[in-house]
Coordinates of C-alpha atoms and ligand atoms in Angstrom, one line a residue:
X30 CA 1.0 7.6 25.4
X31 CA 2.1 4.7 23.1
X32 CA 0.3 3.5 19.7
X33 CA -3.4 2.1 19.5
X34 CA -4.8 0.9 16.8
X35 CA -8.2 0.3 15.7
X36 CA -8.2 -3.6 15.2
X37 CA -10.6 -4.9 12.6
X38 CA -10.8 -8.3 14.8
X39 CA -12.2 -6.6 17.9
X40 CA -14.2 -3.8 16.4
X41 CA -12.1 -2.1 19.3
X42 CA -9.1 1.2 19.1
X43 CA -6.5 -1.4 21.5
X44 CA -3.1 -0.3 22.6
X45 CA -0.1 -1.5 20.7
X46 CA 1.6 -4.5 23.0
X47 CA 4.1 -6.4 20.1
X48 CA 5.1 -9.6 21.0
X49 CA 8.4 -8.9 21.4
X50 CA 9.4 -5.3 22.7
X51 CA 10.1 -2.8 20.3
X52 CA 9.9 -5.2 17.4
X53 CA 7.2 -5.2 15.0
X54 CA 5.9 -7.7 12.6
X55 CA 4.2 -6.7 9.7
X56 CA 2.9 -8.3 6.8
X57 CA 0.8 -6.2 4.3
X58 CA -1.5 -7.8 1.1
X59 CA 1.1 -7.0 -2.0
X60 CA 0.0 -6.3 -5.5
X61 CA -1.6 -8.7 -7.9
X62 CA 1.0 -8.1 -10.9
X63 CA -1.3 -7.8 -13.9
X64 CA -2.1 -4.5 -14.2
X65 CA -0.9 -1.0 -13.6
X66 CA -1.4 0.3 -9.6
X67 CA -4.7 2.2 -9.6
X68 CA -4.4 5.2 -7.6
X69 CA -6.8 3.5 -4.8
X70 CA -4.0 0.5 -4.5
X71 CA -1.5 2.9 -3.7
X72 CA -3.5 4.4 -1.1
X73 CA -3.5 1.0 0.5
X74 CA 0.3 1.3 0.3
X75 CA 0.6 4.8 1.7
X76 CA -1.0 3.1 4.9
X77 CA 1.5 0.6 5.2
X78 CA 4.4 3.1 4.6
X79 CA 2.5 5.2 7.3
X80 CA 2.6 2.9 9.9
X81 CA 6.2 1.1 9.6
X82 CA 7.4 4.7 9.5
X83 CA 5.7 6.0 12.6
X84 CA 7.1 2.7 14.2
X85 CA 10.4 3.0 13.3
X86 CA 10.6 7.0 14.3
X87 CA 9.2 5.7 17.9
X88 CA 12.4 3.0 17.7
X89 CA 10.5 0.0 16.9
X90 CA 12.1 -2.7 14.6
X91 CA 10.1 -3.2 12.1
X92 CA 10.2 -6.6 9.6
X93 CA 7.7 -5.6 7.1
X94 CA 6.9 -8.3 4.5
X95 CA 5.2 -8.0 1.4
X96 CA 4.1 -10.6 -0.9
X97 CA 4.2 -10.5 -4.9
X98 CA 1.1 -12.2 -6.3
X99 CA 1.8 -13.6 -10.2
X100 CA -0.4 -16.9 -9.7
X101 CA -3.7 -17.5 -8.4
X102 CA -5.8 -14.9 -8.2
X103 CA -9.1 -14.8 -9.8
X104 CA -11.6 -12.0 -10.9
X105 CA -13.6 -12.5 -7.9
X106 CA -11.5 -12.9 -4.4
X107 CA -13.1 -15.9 -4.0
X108 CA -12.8 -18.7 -6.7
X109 CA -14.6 -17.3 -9.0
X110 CA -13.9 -15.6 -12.6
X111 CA -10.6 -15.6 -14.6
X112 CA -7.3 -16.1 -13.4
X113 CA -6.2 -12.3 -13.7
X114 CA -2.5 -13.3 -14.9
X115 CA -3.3 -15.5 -17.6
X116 CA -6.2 -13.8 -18.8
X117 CA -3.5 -10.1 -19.0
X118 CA -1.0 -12.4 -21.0
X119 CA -3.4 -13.8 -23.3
X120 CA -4.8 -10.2 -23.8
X121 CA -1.2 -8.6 -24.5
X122 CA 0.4 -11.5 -26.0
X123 CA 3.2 -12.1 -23.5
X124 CA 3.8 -14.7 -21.2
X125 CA 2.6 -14.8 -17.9
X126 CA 6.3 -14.4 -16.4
X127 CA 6.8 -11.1 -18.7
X128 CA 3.4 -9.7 -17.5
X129 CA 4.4 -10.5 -14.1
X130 CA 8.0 -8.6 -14.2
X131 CA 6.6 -5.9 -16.2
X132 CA 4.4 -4.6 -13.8
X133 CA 5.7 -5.7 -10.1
X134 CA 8.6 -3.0 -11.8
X135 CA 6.1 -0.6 -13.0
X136 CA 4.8 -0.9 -8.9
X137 CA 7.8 -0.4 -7.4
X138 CA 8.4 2.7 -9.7
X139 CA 5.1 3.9 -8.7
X140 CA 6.0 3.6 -5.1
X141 CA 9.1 5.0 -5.2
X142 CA 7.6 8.0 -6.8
X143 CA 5.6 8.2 -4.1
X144 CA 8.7 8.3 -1.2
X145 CA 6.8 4.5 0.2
X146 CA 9.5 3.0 1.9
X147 CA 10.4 -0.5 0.3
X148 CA 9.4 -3.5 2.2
X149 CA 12.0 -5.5 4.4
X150 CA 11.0 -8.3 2.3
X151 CA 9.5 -8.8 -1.1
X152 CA 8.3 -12.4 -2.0
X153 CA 7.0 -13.8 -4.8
X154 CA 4.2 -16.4 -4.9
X155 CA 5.6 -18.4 -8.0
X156 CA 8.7 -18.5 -5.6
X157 CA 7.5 -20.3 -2.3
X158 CA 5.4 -23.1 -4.1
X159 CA 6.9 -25.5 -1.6
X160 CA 6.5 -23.5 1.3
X161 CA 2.8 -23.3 0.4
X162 CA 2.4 -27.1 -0.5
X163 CA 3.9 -27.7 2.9
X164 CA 1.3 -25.9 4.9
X165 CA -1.4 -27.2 2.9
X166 CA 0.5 -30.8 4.0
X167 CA -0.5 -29.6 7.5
X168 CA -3.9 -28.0 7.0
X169 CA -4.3 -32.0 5.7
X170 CA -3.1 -33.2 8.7
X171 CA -5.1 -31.7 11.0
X172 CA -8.2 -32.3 9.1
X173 CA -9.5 -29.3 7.5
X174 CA -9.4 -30.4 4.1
X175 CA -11.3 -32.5 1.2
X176 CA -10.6 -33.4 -2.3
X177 CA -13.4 -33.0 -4.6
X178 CA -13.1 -33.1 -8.7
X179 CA -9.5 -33.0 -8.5
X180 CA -9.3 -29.5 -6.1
X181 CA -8.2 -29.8 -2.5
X182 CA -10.9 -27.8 -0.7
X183 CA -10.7 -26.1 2.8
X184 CA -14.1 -27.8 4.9
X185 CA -14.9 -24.2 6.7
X186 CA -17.3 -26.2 8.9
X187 CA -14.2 -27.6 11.0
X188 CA -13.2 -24.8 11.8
X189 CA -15.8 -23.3 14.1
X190 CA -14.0 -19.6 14.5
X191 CA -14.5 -18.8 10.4
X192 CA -15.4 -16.0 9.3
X193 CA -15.0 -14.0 12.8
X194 CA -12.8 -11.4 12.0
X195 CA -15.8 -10.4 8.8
X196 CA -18.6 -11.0 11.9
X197 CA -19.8 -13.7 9.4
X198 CA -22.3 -16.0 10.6
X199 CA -21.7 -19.4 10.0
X200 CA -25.4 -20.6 9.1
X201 CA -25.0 -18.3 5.8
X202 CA -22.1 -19.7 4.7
X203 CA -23.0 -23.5 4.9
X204 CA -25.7 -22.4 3.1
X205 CA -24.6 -20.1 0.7
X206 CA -27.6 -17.9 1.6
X207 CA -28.0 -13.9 1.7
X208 CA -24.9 -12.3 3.0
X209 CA -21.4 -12.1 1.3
X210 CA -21.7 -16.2 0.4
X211 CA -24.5 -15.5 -2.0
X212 CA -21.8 -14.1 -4.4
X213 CA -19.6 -17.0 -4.4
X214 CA -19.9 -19.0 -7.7
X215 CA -21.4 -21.8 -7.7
X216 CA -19.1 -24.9 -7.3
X217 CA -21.1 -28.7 -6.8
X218 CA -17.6 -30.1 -5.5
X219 CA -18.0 -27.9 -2.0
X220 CA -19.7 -28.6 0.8
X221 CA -20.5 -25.4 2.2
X222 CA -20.7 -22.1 0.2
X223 CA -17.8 -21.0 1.8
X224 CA -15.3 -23.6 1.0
X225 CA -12.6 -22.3 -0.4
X226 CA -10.0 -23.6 -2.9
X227 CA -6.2 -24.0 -1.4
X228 CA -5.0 -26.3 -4.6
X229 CA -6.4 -26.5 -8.2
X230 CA -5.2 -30.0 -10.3
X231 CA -8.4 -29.9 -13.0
X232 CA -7.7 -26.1 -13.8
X233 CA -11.3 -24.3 -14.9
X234 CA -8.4 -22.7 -17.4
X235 CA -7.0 -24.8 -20.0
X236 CA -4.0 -22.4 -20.6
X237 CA -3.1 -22.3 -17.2
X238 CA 0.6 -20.9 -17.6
X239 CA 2.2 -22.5 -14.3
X240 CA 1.8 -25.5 -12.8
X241 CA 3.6 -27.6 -10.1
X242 CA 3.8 -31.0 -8.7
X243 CA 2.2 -31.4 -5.2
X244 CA 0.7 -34.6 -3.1
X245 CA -3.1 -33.5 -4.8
X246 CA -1.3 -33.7 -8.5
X247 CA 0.1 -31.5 -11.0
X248 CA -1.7 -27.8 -10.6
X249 CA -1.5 -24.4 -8.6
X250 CA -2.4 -23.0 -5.8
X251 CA -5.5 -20.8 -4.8
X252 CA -5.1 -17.2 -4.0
X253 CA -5.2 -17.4 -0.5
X254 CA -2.9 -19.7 0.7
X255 CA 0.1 -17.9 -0.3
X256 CA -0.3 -15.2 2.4
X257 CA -0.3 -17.8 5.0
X258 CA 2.2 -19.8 3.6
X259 CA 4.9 -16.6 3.2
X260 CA 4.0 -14.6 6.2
X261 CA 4.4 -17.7 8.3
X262 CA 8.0 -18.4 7.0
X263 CA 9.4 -15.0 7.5
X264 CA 7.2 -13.2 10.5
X265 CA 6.8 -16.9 12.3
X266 CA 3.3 -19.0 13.5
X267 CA 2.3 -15.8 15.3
X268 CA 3.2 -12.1 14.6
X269 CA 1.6 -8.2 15.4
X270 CA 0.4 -6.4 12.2
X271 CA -1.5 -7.7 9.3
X272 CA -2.9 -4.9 6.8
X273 CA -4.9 -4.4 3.7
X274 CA -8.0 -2.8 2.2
X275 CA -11.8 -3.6 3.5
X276 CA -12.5 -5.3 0.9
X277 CA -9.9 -8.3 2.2
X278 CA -12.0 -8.3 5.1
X279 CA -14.5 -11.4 4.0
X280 CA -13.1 -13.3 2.1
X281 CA -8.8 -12.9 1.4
X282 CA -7.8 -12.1 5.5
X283 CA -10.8 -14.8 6.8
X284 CA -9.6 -17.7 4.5
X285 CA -6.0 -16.5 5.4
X286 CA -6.9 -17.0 9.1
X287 CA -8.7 -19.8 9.0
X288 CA -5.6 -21.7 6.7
X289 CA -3.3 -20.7 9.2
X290 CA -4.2 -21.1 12.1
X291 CA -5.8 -24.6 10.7
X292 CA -2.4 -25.5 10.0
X293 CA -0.7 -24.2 13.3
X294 CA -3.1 -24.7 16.5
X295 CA -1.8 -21.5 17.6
X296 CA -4.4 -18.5 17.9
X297 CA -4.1 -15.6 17.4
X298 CA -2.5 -15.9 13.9
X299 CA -2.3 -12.1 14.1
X300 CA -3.1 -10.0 17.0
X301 CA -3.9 -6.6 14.8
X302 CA -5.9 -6.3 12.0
X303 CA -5.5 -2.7 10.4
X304 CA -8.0 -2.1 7.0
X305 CA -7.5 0.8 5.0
X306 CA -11.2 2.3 3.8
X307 CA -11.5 2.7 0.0
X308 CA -10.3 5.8 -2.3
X309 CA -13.5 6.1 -3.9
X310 CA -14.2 8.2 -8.1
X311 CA -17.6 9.4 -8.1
X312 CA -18.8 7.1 -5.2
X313 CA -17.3 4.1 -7.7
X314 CA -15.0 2.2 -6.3
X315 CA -12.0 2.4 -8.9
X316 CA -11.3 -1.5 -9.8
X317 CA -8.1 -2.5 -11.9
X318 CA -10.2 -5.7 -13.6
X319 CA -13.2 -2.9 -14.8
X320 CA -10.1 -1.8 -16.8
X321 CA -10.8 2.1 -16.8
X322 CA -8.8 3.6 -14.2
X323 CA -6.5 6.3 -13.1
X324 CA -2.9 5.3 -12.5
X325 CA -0.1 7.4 -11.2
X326 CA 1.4 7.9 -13.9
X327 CA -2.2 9.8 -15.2
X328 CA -1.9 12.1 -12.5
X329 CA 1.6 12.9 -13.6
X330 CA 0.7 13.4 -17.0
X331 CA -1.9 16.0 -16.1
X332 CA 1.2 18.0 -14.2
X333 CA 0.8 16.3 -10.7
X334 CA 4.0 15.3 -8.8
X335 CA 3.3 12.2 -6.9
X336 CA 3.7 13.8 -3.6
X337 CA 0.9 16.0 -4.6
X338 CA -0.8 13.0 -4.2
X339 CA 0.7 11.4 -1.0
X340 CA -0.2 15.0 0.3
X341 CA -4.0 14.5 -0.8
X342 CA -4.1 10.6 0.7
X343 CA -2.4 11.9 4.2
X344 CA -5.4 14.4 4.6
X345 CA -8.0 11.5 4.8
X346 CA -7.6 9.4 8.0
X347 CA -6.9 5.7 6.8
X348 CA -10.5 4.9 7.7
X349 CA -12.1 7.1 6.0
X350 CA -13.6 6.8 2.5
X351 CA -12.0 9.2 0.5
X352 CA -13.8 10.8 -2.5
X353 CA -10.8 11.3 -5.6
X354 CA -11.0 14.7 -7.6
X355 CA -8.3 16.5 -9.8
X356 CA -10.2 19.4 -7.2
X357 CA -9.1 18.0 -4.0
X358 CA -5.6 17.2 -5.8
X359 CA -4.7 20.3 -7.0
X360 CA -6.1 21.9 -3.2
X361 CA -3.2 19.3 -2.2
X362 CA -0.8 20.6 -4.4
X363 CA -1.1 24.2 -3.6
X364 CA -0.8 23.4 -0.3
X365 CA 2.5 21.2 -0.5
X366 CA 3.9 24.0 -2.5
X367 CA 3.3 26.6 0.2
X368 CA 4.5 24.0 2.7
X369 CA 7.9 23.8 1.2
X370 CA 8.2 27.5 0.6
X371 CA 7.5 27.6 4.3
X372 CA 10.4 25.3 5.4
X373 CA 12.7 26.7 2.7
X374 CA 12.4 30.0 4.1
X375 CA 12.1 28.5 7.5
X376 CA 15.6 27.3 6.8
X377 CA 17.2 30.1 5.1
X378 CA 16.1 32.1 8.3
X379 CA 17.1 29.8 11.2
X380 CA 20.5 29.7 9.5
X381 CA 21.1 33.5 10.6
X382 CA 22.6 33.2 13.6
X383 CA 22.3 37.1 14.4
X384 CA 18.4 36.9 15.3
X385 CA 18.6 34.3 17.6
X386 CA 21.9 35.9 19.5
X387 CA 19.2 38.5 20.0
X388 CA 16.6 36.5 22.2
X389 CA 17.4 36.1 25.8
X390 CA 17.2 33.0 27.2
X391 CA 13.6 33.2 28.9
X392 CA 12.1 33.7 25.3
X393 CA 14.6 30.6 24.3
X394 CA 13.2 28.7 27.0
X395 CA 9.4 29.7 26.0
X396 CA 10.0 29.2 22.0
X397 CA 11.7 25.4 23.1
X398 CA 9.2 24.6 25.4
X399 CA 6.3 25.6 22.3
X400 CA 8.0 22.9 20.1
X401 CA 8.1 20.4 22.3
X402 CA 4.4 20.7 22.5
X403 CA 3.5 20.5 18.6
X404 CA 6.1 17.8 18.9
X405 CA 3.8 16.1 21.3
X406 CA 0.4 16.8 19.7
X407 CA 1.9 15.6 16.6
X408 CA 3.4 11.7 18.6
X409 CA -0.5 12.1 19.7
X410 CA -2.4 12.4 16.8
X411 CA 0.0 9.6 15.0
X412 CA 0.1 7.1 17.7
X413 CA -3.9 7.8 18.1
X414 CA -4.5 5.1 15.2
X415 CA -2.1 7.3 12.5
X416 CA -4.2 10.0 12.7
X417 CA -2.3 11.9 9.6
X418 CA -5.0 14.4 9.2
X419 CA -4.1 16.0 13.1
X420 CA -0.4 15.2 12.3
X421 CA -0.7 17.6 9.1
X422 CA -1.7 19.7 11.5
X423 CA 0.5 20.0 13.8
X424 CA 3.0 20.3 11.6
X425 CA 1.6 23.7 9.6
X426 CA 0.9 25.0 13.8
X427 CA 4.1 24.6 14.1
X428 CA 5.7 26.2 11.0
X429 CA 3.0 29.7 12.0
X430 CA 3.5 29.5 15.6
X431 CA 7.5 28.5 16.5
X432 CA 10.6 30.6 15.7
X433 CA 12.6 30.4 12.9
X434 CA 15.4 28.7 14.5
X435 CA 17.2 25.4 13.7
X436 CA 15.0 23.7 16.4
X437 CA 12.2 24.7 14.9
X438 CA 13.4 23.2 11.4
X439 CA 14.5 19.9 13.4
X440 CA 11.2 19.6 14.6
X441 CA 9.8 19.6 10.7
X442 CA 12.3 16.9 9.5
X443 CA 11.4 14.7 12.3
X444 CA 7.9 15.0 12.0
X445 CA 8.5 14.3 7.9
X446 CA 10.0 11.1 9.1
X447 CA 6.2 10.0 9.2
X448 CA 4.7 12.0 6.7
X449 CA 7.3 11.3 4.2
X450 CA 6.8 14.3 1.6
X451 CA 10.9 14.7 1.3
X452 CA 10.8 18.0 3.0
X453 CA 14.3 17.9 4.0
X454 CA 15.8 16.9 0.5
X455 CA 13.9 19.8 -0.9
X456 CA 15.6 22.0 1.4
X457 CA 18.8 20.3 1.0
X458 CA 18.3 20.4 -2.8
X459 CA 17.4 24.3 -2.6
X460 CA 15.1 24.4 -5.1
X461 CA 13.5 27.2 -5.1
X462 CA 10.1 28.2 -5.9
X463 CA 12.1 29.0 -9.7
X464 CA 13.0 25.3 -9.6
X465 CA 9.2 23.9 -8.6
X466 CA 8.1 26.0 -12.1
X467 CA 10.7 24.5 -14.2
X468 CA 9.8 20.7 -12.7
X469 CA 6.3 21.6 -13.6
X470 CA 7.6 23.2 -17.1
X471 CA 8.9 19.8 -17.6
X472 CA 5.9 17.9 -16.6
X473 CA 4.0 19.6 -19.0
X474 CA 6.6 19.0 -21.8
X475 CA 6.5 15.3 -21.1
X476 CA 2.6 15.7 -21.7
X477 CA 2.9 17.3 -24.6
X478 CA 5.4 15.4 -26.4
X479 CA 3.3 12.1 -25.4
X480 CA 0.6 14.0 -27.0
X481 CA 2.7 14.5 -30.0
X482 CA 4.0 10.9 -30.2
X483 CA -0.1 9.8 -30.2
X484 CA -0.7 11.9 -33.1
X485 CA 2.5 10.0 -34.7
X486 CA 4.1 14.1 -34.7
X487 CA 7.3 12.4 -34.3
X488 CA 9.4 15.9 -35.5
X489 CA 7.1 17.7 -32.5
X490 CA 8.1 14.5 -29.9
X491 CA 12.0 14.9 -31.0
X492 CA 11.6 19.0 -30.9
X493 CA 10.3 18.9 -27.3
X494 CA 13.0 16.5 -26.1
X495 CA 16.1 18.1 -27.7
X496 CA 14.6 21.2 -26.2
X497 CA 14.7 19.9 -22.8
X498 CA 17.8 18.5 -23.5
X499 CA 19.5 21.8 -24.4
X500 CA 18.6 23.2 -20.9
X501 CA 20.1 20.1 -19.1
X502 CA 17.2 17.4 -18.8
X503 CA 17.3 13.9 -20.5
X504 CA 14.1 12.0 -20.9
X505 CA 14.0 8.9 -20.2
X506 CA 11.0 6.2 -21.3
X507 CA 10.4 3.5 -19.1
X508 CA 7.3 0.8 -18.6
X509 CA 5.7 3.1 -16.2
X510 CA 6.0 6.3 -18.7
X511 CA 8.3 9.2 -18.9
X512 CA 10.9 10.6 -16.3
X513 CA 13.5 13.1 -16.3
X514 CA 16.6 13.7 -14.9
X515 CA 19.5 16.5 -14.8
X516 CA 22.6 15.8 -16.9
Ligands
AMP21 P1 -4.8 -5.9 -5.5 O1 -3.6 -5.6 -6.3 O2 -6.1 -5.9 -6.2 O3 -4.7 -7.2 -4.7 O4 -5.0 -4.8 -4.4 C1 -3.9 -4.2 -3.7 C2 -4.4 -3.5 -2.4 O5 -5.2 -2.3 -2.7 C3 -5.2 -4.3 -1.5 O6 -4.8 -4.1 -0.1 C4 -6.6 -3.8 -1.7 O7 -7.5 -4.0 -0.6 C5 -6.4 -2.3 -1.9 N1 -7.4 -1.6 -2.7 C6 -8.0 -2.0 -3.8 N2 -8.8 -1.0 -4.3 C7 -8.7 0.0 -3.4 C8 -9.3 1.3 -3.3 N3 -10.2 1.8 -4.3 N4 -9.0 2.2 -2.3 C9 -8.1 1.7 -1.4 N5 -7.5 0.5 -1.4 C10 -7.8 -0.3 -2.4
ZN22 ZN1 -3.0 -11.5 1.4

């Protein structure tokens, strides 16, 4: 059947045709480093791990890139609000560099948690300043640009195809009337509402942290330019993939177009455009700036594993708004429990050789020729836009249905390739259903004994770790909270 996608820039589901066979190129929106993930970030992140994954199981070579953002970014996408770096160093008291490392570690540690495979390629904004300043250098050029009080602007009435991939219409945004323009602060240096900032010299922040030479003088680049600028240098002028949430759609991925392809004549910068719909808490979306949100980490700390919650995201198709409860998580994590009892015994079964000596070779034939078909309603489902709903599935119609055989088992592992829970290192690691109550034992410990190190009970704290300790776990304390391991 082959992948098809549903591509933000046609409106349209549109078969999967790379640019090169069997290779992919990806670039996905990184984090903004100021904050902790919120839980709807790492759904965004789940997608991307969804896709490259499915790709690479159907033999695609996949160059995923993802970009670090510690400069630029302002409270609103556009160039409006606070720089969200500076004003999270002022507010902690670090520098902008410590802020910056503190938390693209705490991400990582998130997504790890999560089993979301690491990107090809990590890159750093503060790190490709010249790469940037060189495609600005080019958007110049060509004629795109202004300078007005000291910012180099991007004119988005000479660029005729703006604001296509949003369906924006161009009237609104010259005159910054109705529509998504009327949020856009209001900036007497642009020409049209739209016009968007690629490089800041008179910063709107006095304690701007970093600042670099360029052609335009001494300043920093806007938030946008750095996606252009990075995906360009390690995907090329034209690649497959581009992803990130909806709400990139407007303004971030449409000022990212219009840069690049300003800069490089060629068009199609990116020939698919996948969004991932929001994760949604009590119809709010959950925002990292409004400062009250649920991290990982939270969900941990209320006895969750974090595959609990890869579990819950993978029952929502991508495009679908998903509504958040500790409900619907805990409906996920009685379900992935049962699911690994099911392959455990699944396992311990198929490896009795005795049962299947018994079949004869037409019921062989019968059980092998039912595999292959969840094997093929599952390739369906995920190359049908990454339909991991269906794929799910599949994959528990398979466990009731199929024999216990090692065929059988082969089929889950491959199908886990996607989904990602780590079914096969639970089986591999036995635990049993013994082991799952200790982990969650644990968990709870780690709760109370951060519980206990609020109240300043220290004696309680030191109790519940020397504990743990006696029975072979050592707590560790790290930026993104407490973990365990065996000694
Ligand atoms: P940021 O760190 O704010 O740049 O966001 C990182 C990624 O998370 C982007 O792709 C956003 O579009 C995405 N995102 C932000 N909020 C949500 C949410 N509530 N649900 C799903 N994705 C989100
Ligand atoms: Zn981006």
């Amino acid at each position: 059947m082959g992948f098809s996608f549903y591509n933000t820039l046609t409106r349209q589901k549109q078969p999967f045709n790379p640019i090169n066979e069997k290779k992919a190129g990806f670039y996905g929106c990184g984090p903004t480093v100021y904050n902790y993930a919120h839980i709807g970030n790492l759904r965004a992140y789940v997608h991307h791990d969804i896709l490259v994954r499915s790709l690479r199981r159907a033999g695609y070579d996949v160059n995923h890139v993802m970009n670090i953002t510690d400069v630029g970014h302002l409270s609103d996408d556009a160039d409006g609000g606070d720089d969200k770096m500076v004003k999270s160093a002022e507010e902690r008291g670090k520098s902008v560099l410590e802020i910056a490392d503190f938390y693209t570690q705490a991400f990582f540690n998130d997504t790890e948690r999560m089993n979301i495979t690491k990107p090809t390629i990590v890159c750093k904004a503060t790190d490709h300043i010249a790469e940037m300043i060189n495609l600005m250098k080019r958007i110049e050029k060509n004629g795109f640009t202004y300078l007005a009080g000291g910012n180099l602007y991007f004119d988005i009435s000479k660029f005729p195809s703006y604001g296509d991939l949003a369906l924006l219409k161009l009237d609104d945004k010259k005159a910054g009337a109705q529509t998504e323009f009327a949020r856009i602060e209001h900036d007497e240096n642009k020409r049209n509402a739209g016009d968007f900032v690629l490089w800041f010299t008179k910063s709107k922040f006095e304690n701007q942290a970093l600042m670099w030479d360029s052609p335009w003088g001494r300043g920093y680049p806007g938030w946008h330019i750095e996606c252009s600028a990075m995906s360009i240098k390690y995907l090329g002028e034209q690649f497959d993939i581009h992803c990130g949430g909806i709400d990139h759609i407007p303004v971030h991925h449409t000022n990212e177009i219009a840069q690049s392809e300003a800069a490089t004549g060629k068009k199609p910068w990116v020939n698919y455009w996948l969004h991932n719909e929001f994760l949604v808490l009590d119809k709010e979306k959950i925002s990292k700036s409004s400062g009250n949100f649920l991290t990982l980490q939270s969900l941990v700390d209320e006895g969750f594993d974090p595959l609990d919650y890869r579990y819950f995201l993978l029952g929502g198709h991508y495009r679908s708004q998903l509504q958040f409860s500790f409900e619907s998580l805990q409906g996920a994590k009685n379900s992935r429990k049962s699911l690994i009892e099911k392959v455990k015994n699944l396992s311990e079964k198929a490896s009795h050789k005795d049962t299947e000596a018994q079949r004869t070779q037409s019921e062989e034939e019968e059980k092998e020729g039912e595999i292959a078909k969840y094997i093929e309603r599952f390739n369906n489902a995920i190359e049908d836009d990454l339909n991991t709903p269906r794929a799910l599935a599949e994959l528990w119609g398979l466990l009731k249905e199929c024999p216990a055989t090692e065929e059988t088992l082969a089929a889950v592992f491959d199908m886990d390739k996607v989904l990602g829970l780590g079914l096969e290192e639970a089986v591999k690691n036995s635990n049993t259903i013994e082991d799952i109550e200790f982990a969650e034992e644990i968990e709870a410990l780690i709760k109370k004994r951060a519980e206990a190190k609020k109240a300043k009970d220290f004696a309680a704290a030191d109790n519940i770790r020397q504990n743990l300790k006696d029975r072979g776990i050592i707590l560790e304390d790290g930026p993104a909270g407490t973990s365990y391991k065996r000694m």
